[in-house]
PDB file of C-alpha atoms in Angstrom:
ATOM      1  CA  MET A 356      16.765  12.224 -16.135  1.00 86.00           C
ATOM      2  CA  ALA A 357      15.609  16.142 -16.365  1.00 89.00           C
ATOM      3  CA  SER A 358      19.158  17.287 -14.430  1.00 91.00           C
ATOM      4  CA  ALA A 359      20.777  14.544 -16.159  1.00 91.00           C
ATOM      5  CA  LEU A 360      19.744  16.187 -19.822  1.00 93.00           C
ATOM      6  CA  ILE A 361      21.049  20.246 -18.411  1.00 94.00           C
ATOM      7  CA  GLY A 362      24.072  18.688 -16.696  1.00 93.00           C
ATOM      8  CA  GLY A 363      24.864  17.038 -20.360  1.00 93.00           C
ATOM      9  CA  MET A 364      23.170  20.245 -22.715  1.00 93.00           C
ATOM     10  CA  ARG A 365      25.501  22.953 -20.395  1.00 93.00           C
ATOM     11  CA  LYS A 366      28.844  20.704 -20.764  1.00 92.00           C
ATOM     12  CA  ARG A 367      28.435  20.512 -24.481  1.00 91.00           C
ATOM     13  CA  GLY A 368      27.758  23.747 -24.703  1.00 92.00           C
ATOM     14  CA  PHE A 369      24.292  24.707 -24.824  1.00 93.00           C
ATOM     15  CA  GLU A 370      23.639  28.647 -22.879  1.00 94.00           C
ATOM     16  CA  ALA A 371      22.755  28.194 -19.266  1.00 94.00           C
ATOM     17  CA  ALA A 372      19.706  31.444 -20.588  1.00 92.00           C
ATOM     18  CA  ASP A 373      18.340  29.078 -23.872  1.00 93.00           C
ATOM     19  CA  ILE A 374      17.720  26.307 -20.830  1.00 94.00           C
ATOM     20  CA  VAL A 375      13.932  26.536 -19.755  1.00 94.00           C
ATOM     21  CA  VAL A 376      13.515  24.496 -16.890  1.00 94.00           C
ATOM     22  CA  VAL A 377       9.806  23.953 -15.116  1.00 94.00           C
ATOM     23  CA  GLU A 378       9.764  22.299 -12.272  1.00 93.00           C
ATOM     24  CA  PRO A 379       6.345  22.971  -9.376  1.00 92.00           C
ATOM     25  CA  ASP A 380       9.165  21.795  -6.351  1.00 92.00           C
ATOM     26  CA  ALA A 381      10.903  25.417  -5.078  1.00 95.00           C
ATOM     27  CA  ALA A 382      13.383  23.535  -3.407  1.00 95.00           C
ATOM     28  CA  ALA A 383      14.647  21.675  -7.100  1.00 93.00           C
ATOM     29  CA  ARG A 384      13.514  24.507  -8.745  1.00 93.00           C
ATOM     30  CA  GLU A 385      16.731  26.522  -6.914  1.00 94.00           C
ATOM     31  CA  ARG A 386      19.029  23.386  -6.801  1.00 94.00           C
ATOM     32  CA  LEU A 387      18.168  23.032 -10.338  1.00 94.00           C
ATOM     33  CA  GLN A 388      18.873  26.831 -10.671  1.00 93.00           C
ATOM     34  CA  SER A 389      22.495  27.814  -8.808  1.00 94.00           C
ATOM     35  CA  ARG A 390      23.612  24.405 -10.054  1.00 94.00           C
ATOM     36  CA  TYR A 391      23.415  24.657 -13.624  1.00 94.00           C
ATOM     37  CA  GLY A 392      22.774  28.508 -13.934  1.00 95.00           C
ATOM     38  CA  VAL A 393      19.401  27.802 -15.621  1.00 94.00           C
ATOM     39  CA  ILE A 394      16.099  29.555 -15.642  1.00 93.00           C
ATOM     40  CA  ALA A 395      13.063  27.526 -13.769  1.00 94.00           C
ATOM     41  CA  LEU A 396       9.935  28.594 -13.339  1.00 94.00           C
ATOM     42  CA  SER A 397       6.432  27.300 -11.372  1.00 93.00           C
ATOM     43  CA  ALA A 398       4.704  27.338 -14.742  1.00 92.00           C
ATOM     44  CA  PRO A 399       5.391  27.725 -18.245  1.00 91.00           C
ATOM     45  CA  ASP A 400       4.805  31.266 -19.421  1.00 91.00           C
ATOM     46  CA  ALA A 401       4.667  31.777 -22.798  1.00 90.00           C
ATOM     47  CA  ASP A 402       7.999  31.794 -23.924  1.00 88.00           C
ATOM     48  CA  VAL A 403       7.865  28.318 -23.066  1.00 89.00           C
ATOM     49  CA  LEU A 404       4.978  27.734 -25.029  1.00 90.00           C
ATOM     50  CA  ASP A 405       6.465  29.604 -27.808  1.00 90.00           C
ATOM     51  CA  SER A 406      10.206  28.025 -27.516  1.00 92.00           C
ATOM     52  CA  ASP A 407      12.086  25.382 -30.740  1.00 94.00           C
ATOM     53  CA  VAL A 408      12.127  23.110 -27.728  1.00 96.00           C
ATOM     54  CA  LEU A 409       9.819  20.753 -25.447  1.00 96.00           C
ATOM     55  CA  ALA A 410      11.514  17.706 -23.543  1.00 96.00           C
ATOM     56  CA  LEU A 411       9.257  16.312 -21.586  1.00 96.00           C
ATOM     57  CA  ALA A 412      11.184  14.679 -18.773  1.00 93.00           C
ATOM     58  CA  VAL A 413       8.722  13.539 -16.434  1.00 90.00           C
ATOM     59  CA  LYS A 414       7.288  10.005 -14.844  1.00 89.00           C
ATOM     60  CA  PRO A 415       4.848   8.512 -17.063  1.00 89.00           C
ATOM     61  CA  GLN A 416       1.751   8.427 -15.064  1.00 90.00           C
ATOM     62  CA  GLN A 417       2.123  12.128 -14.307  1.00 91.00           C
ATOM     63  CA  MET A 418       2.297  13.357 -18.205  1.00 93.00           C
ATOM     64  CA  LYS A 419      -0.834  13.782 -18.749  1.00 92.00           C
ATOM     65  CA  ALA A 420      -1.658  16.058 -16.649  1.00 91.00           C
ATOM     66  CA  ALA A 421       1.089  17.794 -16.241  1.00 92.00           C
ATOM     67  CA  LEU A 422       0.332  18.726 -20.251  1.00 93.00           C
ATOM     68  CA  ILE A 423      -3.697  19.901 -19.707  1.00 90.00           C
ATOM     69  CA  PRO A 424      -2.625  23.884 -18.715  1.00 90.00           C
ATOM     70  CA  ILE A 425      -0.093  23.381 -22.467  1.00 93.00           C
ATOM     71  CA  ALA A 426      -3.049  21.373 -24.916  1.00 92.00           C
ATOM     72  CA  GLY A 427      -3.286  23.468 -27.553  1.00 92.00           C
ATOM     73  CA  ALA A 428      -0.844  26.334 -27.100  1.00 93.00           C
ATOM     74  CA  LEU A 429       2.137  25.173 -28.784  1.00 92.00           C
ATOM     75  CA  ARG A 430       2.735  25.877 -32.630  1.00 86.00           C
ATOM     76  CA  GLU A 431       5.704  24.255 -34.338  1.00 89.00           C
ATOM     77  CA  THR A 432       7.510  23.237 -30.545  1.00 95.00           C
ATOM     78  CA  LEU A 433       8.964  20.133 -31.469  1.00 97.00           C
ATOM     79  CA  VAL A 434       8.571  17.588 -28.672  1.00 97.00           C
ATOM     80  CA  ILE A 435      10.762  15.275 -27.193  1.00 97.00           C
ATOM     81  CA  SER A 436       9.329  12.785 -24.755  1.00 96.00           C
ATOM     82  CA  VAL A 437      11.580  11.262 -22.266  1.00 94.00           C
ATOM     83  CA  ALA A 438       9.113   9.293 -20.004  1.00 91.00           C
ATOM     84  CA  ALA A 439       9.032   5.712 -20.528  1.00 87.00           C
ATOM     85  CA  GLY A 440       6.420   3.354 -22.168  1.00 88.00           C
ATOM     86  CA  LEU A 441       4.437   6.154 -23.494  1.00 92.00           C
ATOM     87  CA  ARG A 442       3.117   6.424 -26.895  1.00 95.00           C
ATOM     88  CA  LEU A 443       3.327   9.379 -28.714  1.00 96.00           C
ATOM     89  CA  VAL A 444      -0.513   9.461 -29.983  1.00 95.00           C
ATOM     90  CA  ASP A 445      -1.752   9.609 -26.467  1.00 95.00           C
ATOM     91  CA  ILE A 446       1.012  12.298 -26.088  1.00 96.00           C
ATOM     92  CA  GLY A 447      -0.036  14.129 -29.660  1.00 95.00           C
ATOM     93  CA  ARG A 448      -3.613  14.035 -28.188  1.00 94.00           C
ATOM     94  CA  TRP A 449      -3.487  15.067 -25.053  1.00 95.00           C
ATOM     95  CA  LEU A 450      -0.974  18.425 -26.778  1.00 95.00           C
ATOM     96  CA  GLY A 451      -3.649  18.173 -29.792  1.00 92.00           C
ATOM     97  CA  LYS A 452      -5.991  20.755 -30.782  1.00 87.00           C
ATOM     98  CA  ALA A 453      -9.423  21.187 -31.798  1.00 77.00           C
ATOM     99  CA  GLY A 454      -9.113  17.484 -32.217  1.00 83.00           C
ATOM    100  CA  MET A 455      -5.849  17.453 -34.117  1.00 91.00           C
ATOM    101  CA  PRO A 456      -3.090  16.008 -32.178  1.00 94.00           C
ATOM    102  CA  HIS A 457       0.123  17.608 -32.591  1.00 95.00           C
ATOM    103  CA  PRO A 458       2.307  16.324 -35.285  1.00 94.00           C
ATOM    104  CA  ARG A 459       6.781  16.988 -34.019  1.00 96.00           C
ATOM    105  CA  LEU A 460       7.033  14.485 -31.764  1.00 97.00           C
ATOM    106  CA  VAL A 461      10.182  12.546 -30.946  1.00 98.00           C
ATOM    107  CA  ARG A 462       9.687   9.850 -27.930  1.00 97.00           C
ATOM    108  CA  CYS A 463      13.036   8.652 -26.362  1.00 96.00           C
ATOM    109  CA  MET A 464      14.333   5.561 -23.686  1.00 95.00           C
ATOM    110  CA  PRO A 465      17.335   6.957 -22.249  1.00 95.00           C
ATOM    111  CA  ASN A 466      19.006   4.474 -19.234  1.00 94.00           C
ATOM    112  CA  THR A 467      20.168   5.421 -15.449  1.00 93.00           C
ATOM    113  CA  PRO A 468      24.197   6.063 -16.645  1.00 95.00           C
ATOM    114  CA  ALA A 469      22.943   9.116 -18.186  1.00 93.00           C
ATOM    115  CA  LEU A 470      23.284  10.815 -14.654  1.00 90.00           C
ATOM    116  CA  ILE A 471      27.879  10.089 -15.657  1.00 93.00           C
ATOM    117  CA  GLY A 472      27.194  10.891 -19.479  1.00 92.00           C
ATOM    118  CA  ALA A 473      27.828   7.271 -20.303  1.00 95.00           C
ATOM    119  CA  GLY A 474      24.137   6.742 -21.454  1.00 96.00           C
ATOM    120  CA  VAL A 475      22.136   5.065 -24.521  1.00 97.00           C
ATOM    121  CA  THR A 476      19.192   6.043 -26.260  1.00 97.00           C
ATOM    122  CA  GLY A 477      16.724   4.871 -28.010  1.00 97.00           C
ATOM    123  CA  MET A 478      15.155   6.946 -30.546  1.00 98.00           C
ATOM    124  CA  PHE A 479      11.866   7.147 -32.883  1.00 98.00           C
ATOM    125  CA  ALA A 480      10.302  10.527 -34.497  1.00 97.00           C
ATOM    126  CA  ALA A 481       7.205  10.747 -35.842  1.00 97.00           C
ATOM    127  CA  PRO A 482       5.923  11.345 -39.535  1.00 96.00           C
ATOM    128  CA  GLY A 483       5.704  15.144 -38.238  1.00 94.00           C
ATOM    129  CA  VAL A 484       9.376  15.292 -37.274  1.00 97.00           C
ATOM    130  CA  ASP A 485      12.051  16.145 -40.683  1.00 96.00           C
ATOM    131  CA  ALA A 486      15.299  15.795 -40.563  1.00 96.00           C
ATOM    132  CA  ALA A 487      16.334  19.127 -39.358  1.00 96.00           C
ATOM    133  CA  GLY A 488      14.238  18.465 -36.077  1.00 96.00           C
ATOM    134  CA  ARG A 489      15.379  14.903 -35.817  1.00 97.00           C
ATOM    135  CA  GLU A 490      19.079  16.576 -35.302  1.00 97.00           C
ATOM    136  CA  ILE A 491      18.137  18.259 -32.529  1.00 96.00           C
ATOM    137  CA  ALA A 492      16.984  15.450 -30.507  1.00 97.00           C
ATOM    138  CA  GLU A 493      20.107  13.918 -31.394  1.00 96.00           C
ATOM    139  CA  ARG A 494      22.116  16.922 -30.801  1.00 95.00           C
ATOM    140  CA  ILE A 495      20.281  17.060 -27.098  1.00 95.00           C
ATOM    141  CA  LEU A 496      20.364  12.643 -26.264  1.00 96.00           C
ATOM    142  CA  ALA A 497      23.605  12.977 -27.431  1.00 95.00           C
ATOM    143  CA  ALA A 498      24.661  15.456 -23.964  1.00 94.00           C
ATOM    144  CA  VAL A 499      24.376  12.163 -21.879  1.00 95.00           C
ATOM    145  CA  GLY A 500      25.199   8.990 -24.416  1.00 96.00           C
ATOM    146  CA  SER A 501      25.040   7.572 -27.305  1.00 97.00           C
ATOM    147  CA  ILE A 502      22.052   6.760 -29.700  1.00 96.00           C
ATOM    148  CA  VAL A 503      20.212   4.233 -31.218  1.00 98.00           C
ATOM    149  CA  TRP A 504      17.090   5.537 -33.848  1.00 98.00           C
ATOM    150  CA  VAL A 505      14.770   3.234 -34.356  1.00 97.00           C
ATOM    151  CA  ASP A 506      11.968   3.118 -37.338  1.00 95.00           C
ATOM    152  CA  ASP A 507       9.295   1.519 -36.366  1.00 96.00           C
ATOM    153  CA  GLU A 508       7.596   3.171 -31.699  1.00 96.00           C
ATOM    154  CA  ALA A 509       7.397  -0.431 -30.708  1.00 94.00           C
ATOM    155  CA  ARG A 510      11.127  -1.292 -30.529  1.00 95.00           C
ATOM    156  CA  LEU A 511      11.451   1.545 -28.092  1.00 96.00           C
ATOM    157  CA  ASP A 512       9.980  -0.910 -25.285  1.00 94.00           C
ATOM    158  CA  ALA A 513      12.392  -3.795 -26.837  1.00 95.00           C
ATOM    159  CA  VAL A 514      14.792  -0.637 -25.921  1.00 96.00           C
ATOM    160  CA  THR A 515      13.048  -0.621 -22.664  1.00 94.00           C
ATOM    161  CA  GLY A 516      14.160  -4.026 -21.965  1.00 95.00           C
ATOM    162  CA  ILE A 517      17.412  -4.452 -23.531  1.00 97.00           C
ATOM    163  CA  SER A 518      19.153  -0.987 -22.435  1.00 96.00           C
ATOM    164  CA  GLY A 519      16.600   0.754 -20.142  1.00 95.00           C
ATOM    165  CA  SER A 520      16.583  -1.950 -17.782  1.00 96.00           C
ATOM    166  CA  GLY A 521      19.921  -3.696 -18.380  1.00 97.00           C
ATOM    167  CA  PRO A 522      22.198  -1.275 -15.974  1.00 97.00           C
ATOM    168  CA  ALA A 523      19.692  -3.323 -13.092  1.00 97.00           C
ATOM    169  CA  TYR A 524      20.766  -6.774 -14.569  1.00 97.00           C
ATOM    170  CA  VAL A 525      24.748  -5.322 -14.718  1.00 97.00           C
ATOM    171  CA  PHE A 526      24.244  -4.340 -11.225  1.00 97.00           C
ATOM    172  CA  HIS A 527      22.387  -7.716 -10.573  1.00 97.00           C
ATOM    173  CA  PHE A 528      25.331  -9.525 -11.604  1.00 97.00           C
ATOM    174  CA  ILE A 529      28.724  -7.081  -9.941  1.00 98.00           C
ATOM    175  CA  GLU A 530      25.660  -8.279  -6.837  1.00 98.00           C
ATOM    176  CA  ALA A 531      26.978 -12.205  -7.507  1.00 97.00           C
ATOM    177  CA  LEU A 532      30.358 -10.981  -8.566  1.00 97.00           C
ATOM    178  CA  GLU A 533      30.515  -9.781  -5.536  1.00 98.00           C
ATOM    179  CA  ALA A 534      29.202 -11.821  -3.186  1.00 98.00           C
ATOM    180  CA  ALA A 535      30.871 -14.988  -4.813  1.00 98.00           C
ATOM    181  CA  GLY A 536      33.950 -13.918  -4.119  1.00 97.00           C
ATOM    182  CA  MET A 537      33.292 -12.813  -0.631  1.00 98.00           C
ATOM    183  CA  LYS A 538      32.784 -16.412   0.139  1.00 98.00           C
ATOM    184  CA  GLN A 539      35.210 -17.272  -1.421  1.00 97.00           C
ATOM    185  CA  GLY A 540      37.538 -14.951   1.606  1.00 98.00           C
ATOM    186  CA  PHE A 541      37.790 -12.258   0.017  1.00 98.00           C
ATOM    187  CA  ASP A 542      37.041  -8.579   2.342  1.00 98.00           C
ATOM    188  CA  ALA A 543      34.073  -6.695   1.108  1.00 97.00           C
ATOM    189  CA  ALA A 544      35.970  -4.063  -0.086  1.00 98.00           C
ATOM    190  CA  SER A 545      38.473  -6.542  -1.989  1.00 98.00           C
ATOM    191  CA  ALA A 546      35.634  -7.939  -4.115  1.00 98.00           C
ATOM    192  CA  ARG A 547      33.687  -4.983  -4.822  1.00 98.00           C
ATOM    193  CA  ARG A 548      36.398  -4.540  -6.742  1.00 98.00           C
ATOM    194  CA  LEU A 549      37.471  -7.305  -8.383  1.00 98.00           C
ATOM    195  CA  ALA A 550      34.310  -7.302  -9.450  1.00 98.00           C
ATOM    196  CA  ILE A 551      33.246  -4.048 -10.923  1.00 98.00           C
ATOM    197  CA  ASP A 552      36.635  -3.734 -12.879  1.00 98.00           C
ATOM    198  CA  THR A 553      35.799  -6.810 -14.157  1.00 98.00           C
ATOM    199  CA  VAL A 554      32.766  -5.879 -16.052  1.00 97.00           C
ATOM    200  CA  LEU A 555      34.369  -2.343 -16.387  1.00 97.00           C
ATOM    201  CA  GLY A 556      37.422  -3.813 -18.447  1.00 97.00           C
ATOM    202  CA  ALA A 557      35.226  -6.906 -20.973  1.00 97.00           C
ATOM    203  CA  ALA A 558      32.313  -4.267 -21.100  1.00 97.00           C
ATOM    204  CA  ARG A 559      36.185  -1.946 -22.779  1.00 96.00           C
ATOM    205  CA  LEU A 560      37.557  -4.293 -24.678  1.00 97.00           C
ATOM    206  CA  ALA A 561      34.072  -6.060 -26.727  1.00 97.00           C
ATOM    207  CA  GLU A 562      33.430  -1.803 -27.090  1.00 96.00           C
ATOM    208  CA  GLU A 563      36.896  -1.774 -28.483  1.00 97.00           C
ATOM    209  CA  SER A 564      38.014  -5.344 -30.029  1.00 97.00           C
ATOM    210  CA  LYS A 565      37.264  -6.074 -33.857  1.00 96.00           C
ATOM    211  CA  ASP A 566      36.063  -9.919 -32.111  1.00 97.00           C
ATOM    212  CA  SER A 567      32.396 -10.419 -31.347  1.00 97.00           C
ATOM    213  CA  PRO A 568      31.566 -11.252 -27.287  1.00 96.00           C
ATOM    214  CA  SER A 569      30.789 -14.545 -28.321  1.00 96.00           C
ATOM    215  CA  MET A 570      34.230 -14.685 -30.006  1.00 97.00           C
ATOM    216  CA  LEU A 571      36.103 -12.239 -27.439  1.00 97.00           C
ATOM    217  CA  ARG A 572      34.672 -15.299 -24.819  1.00 96.00           C
ATOM    218  CA  GLU A 573      35.771 -18.210 -27.201  1.00 96.00           C
ATOM    219  CA  LYS A 574      39.283 -16.853 -26.447  1.00 95.00           C
ATOM    220  CA  VAL A 575      39.139 -16.820 -23.140  1.00 95.00           C
ATOM    221  CA  THR A 576      37.759 -20.344 -22.611  1.00 96.00           C
ATOM    222  CA  SER A 577      40.610 -22.721 -22.840  1.00 95.00           C
ATOM    223  CA  LYS A 578      39.126 -26.108 -22.969  1.00 94.00           C
ATOM    224  CA  GLY A 579      38.642 -28.465 -19.550  1.00 94.00           C
ATOM    225  CA  GLY A 580      40.164 -24.741 -18.067  1.00 96.00           C
ATOM    226  CA  THR A 581      38.634 -23.092 -14.893  1.00 96.00           C
ATOM    227  CA  THR A 582      35.952 -20.332 -17.322  1.00 96.00           C
ATOM    228  CA  ALA A 583      34.561 -23.200 -19.577  1.00 96.00           C
ATOM    229  CA  ALA A 584      34.163 -25.152 -16.224  1.00 97.00           C
ATOM    230  CA  ALA A 585      31.978 -21.707 -14.938  1.00 96.00           C
ATOM    231  CA  LEU A 586      30.212 -21.105 -18.296  1.00 96.00           C
ATOM    232  CA  ALA A 587      29.459 -25.444 -18.201  1.00 96.00           C
ATOM    233  CA  HIS A 588      27.985 -24.202 -14.860  1.00 97.00           C
ATOM    234  CA  LEU A 589      25.754 -21.311 -15.948  1.00 96.00           C
ATOM    235  CA  ASP A 590      24.376 -22.621 -19.240  1.00 96.00           C
ATOM    236  CA  ALA A 591      23.475 -26.690 -16.697  1.00 97.00           C
ATOM    237  CA  VAL A 592      20.514 -23.362 -14.847  1.00 96.00           C
ATOM    238  CA  GLY A 593      19.695 -21.785 -17.675  1.00 96.00           C
ATOM    239  CA  TRP A 594      21.380 -17.822 -16.800  1.00 95.00           C
ATOM    240  CA  HIS A 595      21.414 -17.220 -21.078  1.00 95.00           C
ATOM    241  CA  ASP A 596      18.161 -17.977 -21.865  1.00 96.00           C
ATOM    242  CA  ALA A 597      16.802 -16.997 -18.321  1.00 97.00           C
ATOM    243  CA  LEU A 598      18.255 -13.141 -19.238  1.00 96.00           C
ATOM    244  CA  ILE A 599      16.384 -13.123 -22.577  1.00 97.00           C
ATOM    245  CA  GLY A 600      12.927 -14.260 -20.728  1.00 97.00           C
ATOM    246  CA  ALA A 601      13.858 -11.129 -18.568  1.00 96.00           C
ATOM    247  CA  VAL A 602      14.517  -8.559 -21.312  1.00 97.00           C
ATOM    248  CA  GLU A 603      11.463  -9.829 -23.641  1.00 97.00           C
ATOM    249  CA  ALA A 604       8.934  -9.604 -19.756  1.00 96.00           C
ATOM    250  CA  ALA A 605      10.220  -5.918 -19.477  1.00 95.00           C
ATOM    251  CA  SER A 606       9.075  -5.102 -22.700  1.00 95.00           C
ATOM    252  CA  VAL A 607       6.383  -6.713 -21.989  1.00 94.00           C
ATOM    253  CA  ARG A 608       5.337  -4.944 -19.154  1.00 93.00           C
ATOM    254  CA  SER A 609       6.738  -1.873 -20.975  1.00 92.00           C
ATOM    255  CA  ARG A 610       3.796  -2.444 -23.861  1.00 91.00           C
ATOM    256  CA  GLU A 611       1.501  -2.758 -20.932  1.00 91.00           C
ATOM    257  CA  LEU A 612       2.120   0.550 -18.829  1.00 89.00           C
ATOM    258  CA  GLY A 613       1.956   2.584 -22.075  1.00 89.00           C
ATOM    259  CA  GLU A 614      -2.152   0.895 -22.585  1.00 90.00           C
ATOM    260  CA  GLN A 615      -1.705   1.725 -19.221  1.00 90.00           C
ATOM    261  CA  PHE A 616      -1.104   4.974 -18.935  1.00 87.00           C
ATOM    262  CA  GLY A 617      -2.347   6.469 -22.980  1.00 86.00           C
ATOM    263  CA  GLN A 618      -5.785   6.270 -21.100  1.00 77.00           C
ATOM    264  CA  ASN A 619      -8.003   9.079 -21.411  1.00 70.00           C
TER     265      ASN A 619
END
């Protein structure tokens, strides 16, 4: 995700000299410097600690250890976290000084299509973030796709279940549609093309149409026709409710991981 953000920011006009990356792995540092022209360090220096914005693109289970070296050292830095599940109360506590949590925090939940600039990110700002801070955070995350702000941090667990894990649901659907095509006698390449382009086209139509998805579905479903037969089968096996349940399961797991990784 860090690489996606850097690439998106460079495409959106951010200067390479204004982007400093902290990457402990030497090979990864070299790749980032070579590909994007950014400054890459093995550890935070004084300039990093005095930066306007600090983006935390660290795995949740590694976050606390990553923040220990800079705890209490930040001033008015806007901190943006893209770590799944981790709550701002814990990040603020780890970054705080003398028992006072760091106040300028934004928590984000992007998804993997951000890798090609087609992601969607749920965002929540702590009370200590002003309008200017929100604008900066939005500008950075908008470099990899669209933005949805939420007014309650707990909703980010639901964002995780819907859009964070959502690409996997879509890939699973494409996988099943491709398998169905092959079962009907198509070769693998043709079945894959039919499946992927169907999803791409339907998504574009849903985005550009004034009709709701349910209305679009009704328009393509003739009574007694082929689509009606297919949808009846999906209803019979509980596909609709199963997907809603999957989102709920992912949301619950997100909350559990936040509690687990946020422990002292």
